[in-house]
Amino acid sequence: MGTWKLEDLPQGRETVGCKWVFDIKHDHEGKISRYKARLVAQGYSQIPGMDYFETFAPVVRHDSLRAMLAIAAIQDLEIRQLDIKGAYLNGDLQEEIYMQQPEGFNDRSGRVCRLYKTLYGLKQSGREWNRKLNKRLTELGFSRNKVDHCVYVRERNGETAVITVWVDNLLVFTKTVEEGDELARNLKDEFEVNDIGEPKMIIRIEINRDRGS
Amino acid sequence: MPLDPNIILQKPQEDETLKTEDRLAEGYATIIGAIGYAAMLTRPDIQEAYQILSKFTANPGAVHWASAKRVLRYLNGTRDLGITYTATDRNGILITSVGYCDADFAGDVDNRKSVSGHTYLLGGGAVSWNSKKQTTTALSSTEAEYTAISHATHQAIWLRNLLEGLGYTQEEPTVLYSDNQSAIILTRDAQFHARSKHFDVQNHFVREKVESGVVDIIYVPTDNNIADVFTKALPKPKHQKFRENLGMLAA
């Protein structure tokens, strides 16, 4: 994946540490659905102005999200939820950062990991991921809403598609199922996507839909 | 109801403060945080309770603890409530939002500041709401309401921009309801100079927005002003009525 390359640590450089975080995921009935392990960088030792610069990343405003849900009800739009797996690992690291080799995968050569992707835990990861996603959505013809940078709109052949972004959680609003399918495919081309379909839950808001006929 | 309208919440007295240290002030902050999260996402009906109770996070007294727990019991008893958005008219392609705003003059008993509240509805449900202590001390209910209109107008502009950006042209002004005639008159003309000359000048931007057709401030009787629920604790019938007006139905 090109997340890092093993290199000798240049003179005068420090490494950041890393650790494994383990979690047990439960489904909505409380049954164990997944054992999850994630390697996180210990970004707290990063030096501002050297190891990172900007850290801000936008998320969709609640007002925008609710407005879109209301519009979906009024206009009977299709809604599709897509989660990007390991989203942050898609971000390209701009700065030169070295990390200790992770526990259990240390080749004892004394080399360190020169990072090329934004691992979870780095200060700039959220921002770089957002930048990457923004680039992809822009390529697909979407543009950012002026008053909410996590609402994307595309006007094509008179059909409007809207995507709201909450970090790695996307809601896709389209007039037709086909356009939603196409967008899901477009995103799967670049990212690993968990295609959830009709949303049941987003940022801990439960969604029930009654579309009648 | 989330808050008892008969209880006035103010800073705890000196002697009571000592006891609260044993009461784990941190636990209070956690509860308030949770209440705030629910209020922010899908529970506008407890927004005002959150606004009031969060002021005492640093120093909660017995009455604040009791009130916070009351909110939790209220939530537990109404856990099936959700905001419902419906297609009132499938053929109508107009996507326009309607707003309500209100103020509670000198609602904060500790410093006599007023509270602003507003909400915007779309598809029969609330999409946007807020309840906020005003930063300047209003000298009259008219001033408090005028400030509330100003706050609500900020939000109207944002919402219009959002909807415009989504491709829904906002040709007509956004209707914003207020229950204060004098404040409404002041948004149109600079009348009552003697009683309004001290108003915070930034609030006069409302006049500009009324004139340029961004908002249209319309009178609604207090009993029908949904935004009342964002400015004070209401008795049960009113609370339930406004809750329903916000589109909150059993899901």
mmCIF file with all atom_site columns, N, CA, C and O in Angstrom, chain B residues 80 116 131 143 227:
data_model
loop_
_atom_site.group_PDB
_atom_site.id
_atom_site.type_symbol
_atom_site.label_atom_id
_atom_site.label_alt_id
_atom_site.label_comp_id
_atom_site.label_asym_id
_atom_site.label_entity_id
_atom_site.label_seq_id
_atom_site.pdbx_PDB_ins_code
_atom_site.Cartn_x
_atom_site.Cartn_y
_atom_site.Cartn_z
_atom_site.occupancy
_atom_site.B_iso_or_equiv
_atom_site.pdbx_formal_charge
_atom_site.auth_seq_id
_atom_site.auth_comp_id
_atom_site.auth_asym_id
_atom_site.auth_atom_id
_atom_site.pdbx_PDB_model_num
ATOM 1  N N  . ASP B 1 80  ? -39.047 7.416  22.049 1.00 0.00 ? 80  ASP B N  1
ATOM 2  C CA . ASP B 1 80  ? -39.471 7.080  20.684 1.00 0.00 ? 80  ASP B CA 1
ATOM 3  C C  . ASP B 1 80  ? -39.722 8.317  19.825 1.00 0.00 ? 80  ASP B C  1
ATOM 4  O O  . ASP B 1 80  ? -40.074 8.207  18.656 1.00 0.00 ? 80  ASP B O  1
ATOM 5  N N  . SER B 1 116 ? -32.281 34.303 23.506 1.00 0.00 ? 116 SER B N  1
ATOM 6  C CA . SER B 1 116 ? -32.799 34.251 22.134 1.00 0.00 ? 116 SER B CA 1
ATOM 7  C C  . SER B 1 116 ? -33.046 32.805 21.753 1.00 0.00 ? 116 SER B C  1
ATOM 8  O O  . SER B 1 116 ? -32.252 31.937 22.100 1.00 0.00 ? 116 SER B O  1
ATOM 9  N N  . SER B 1 131 ? -30.770 28.042 20.961 1.00 0.00 ? 131 SER B N  1
ATOM 10 C CA . SER B 1 131 ? -31.210 28.763 22.134 1.00 0.00 ? 131 SER B CA 1
ATOM 11 C C  . SER B 1 131 ? -29.945 29.341 22.748 1.00 0.00 ? 131 SER B C  1
ATOM 12 O O  . SER B 1 131 ? -28.982 28.628 22.959 1.00 0.00 ? 131 SER B O  1
ATOM 13 N N  . GLU B 1 143 ? -36.287 45.192 22.921 1.00 0.00 ? 143 GLU B N  1
ATOM 14 C CA . GLU B 1 143 ? -34.878 45.058 22.542 1.00 0.00 ? 143 GLU B CA 1
ATOM 15 C C  . GLU B 1 143 ? -34.468 43.587 22.510 1.00 0.00 ? 143 GLU B C  1
ATOM 16 O O  . GLU B 1 143 ? -33.745 43.149 21.611 1.00 0.00 ? 143 GLU B O  1
ATOM 17 N N  . ALA B 1 227 ? -41.114 29.021 18.684 1.00 0.00 ? 227 ALA B N  1
ATOM 18 C CA . ALA B 1 227 ? -39.794 29.320 19.252 1.00 0.00 ? 227 ALA B CA 1
ATOM 19 C C  . ALA B 1 227 ? -39.847 29.611 20.742 1.00 0.00 ? 227 ALA B C  1
ATOM 20 O O  . ALA B 1 227 ? -38.810 29.682 21.399 1.00 0.00 ? 227 ALA B O  1
#
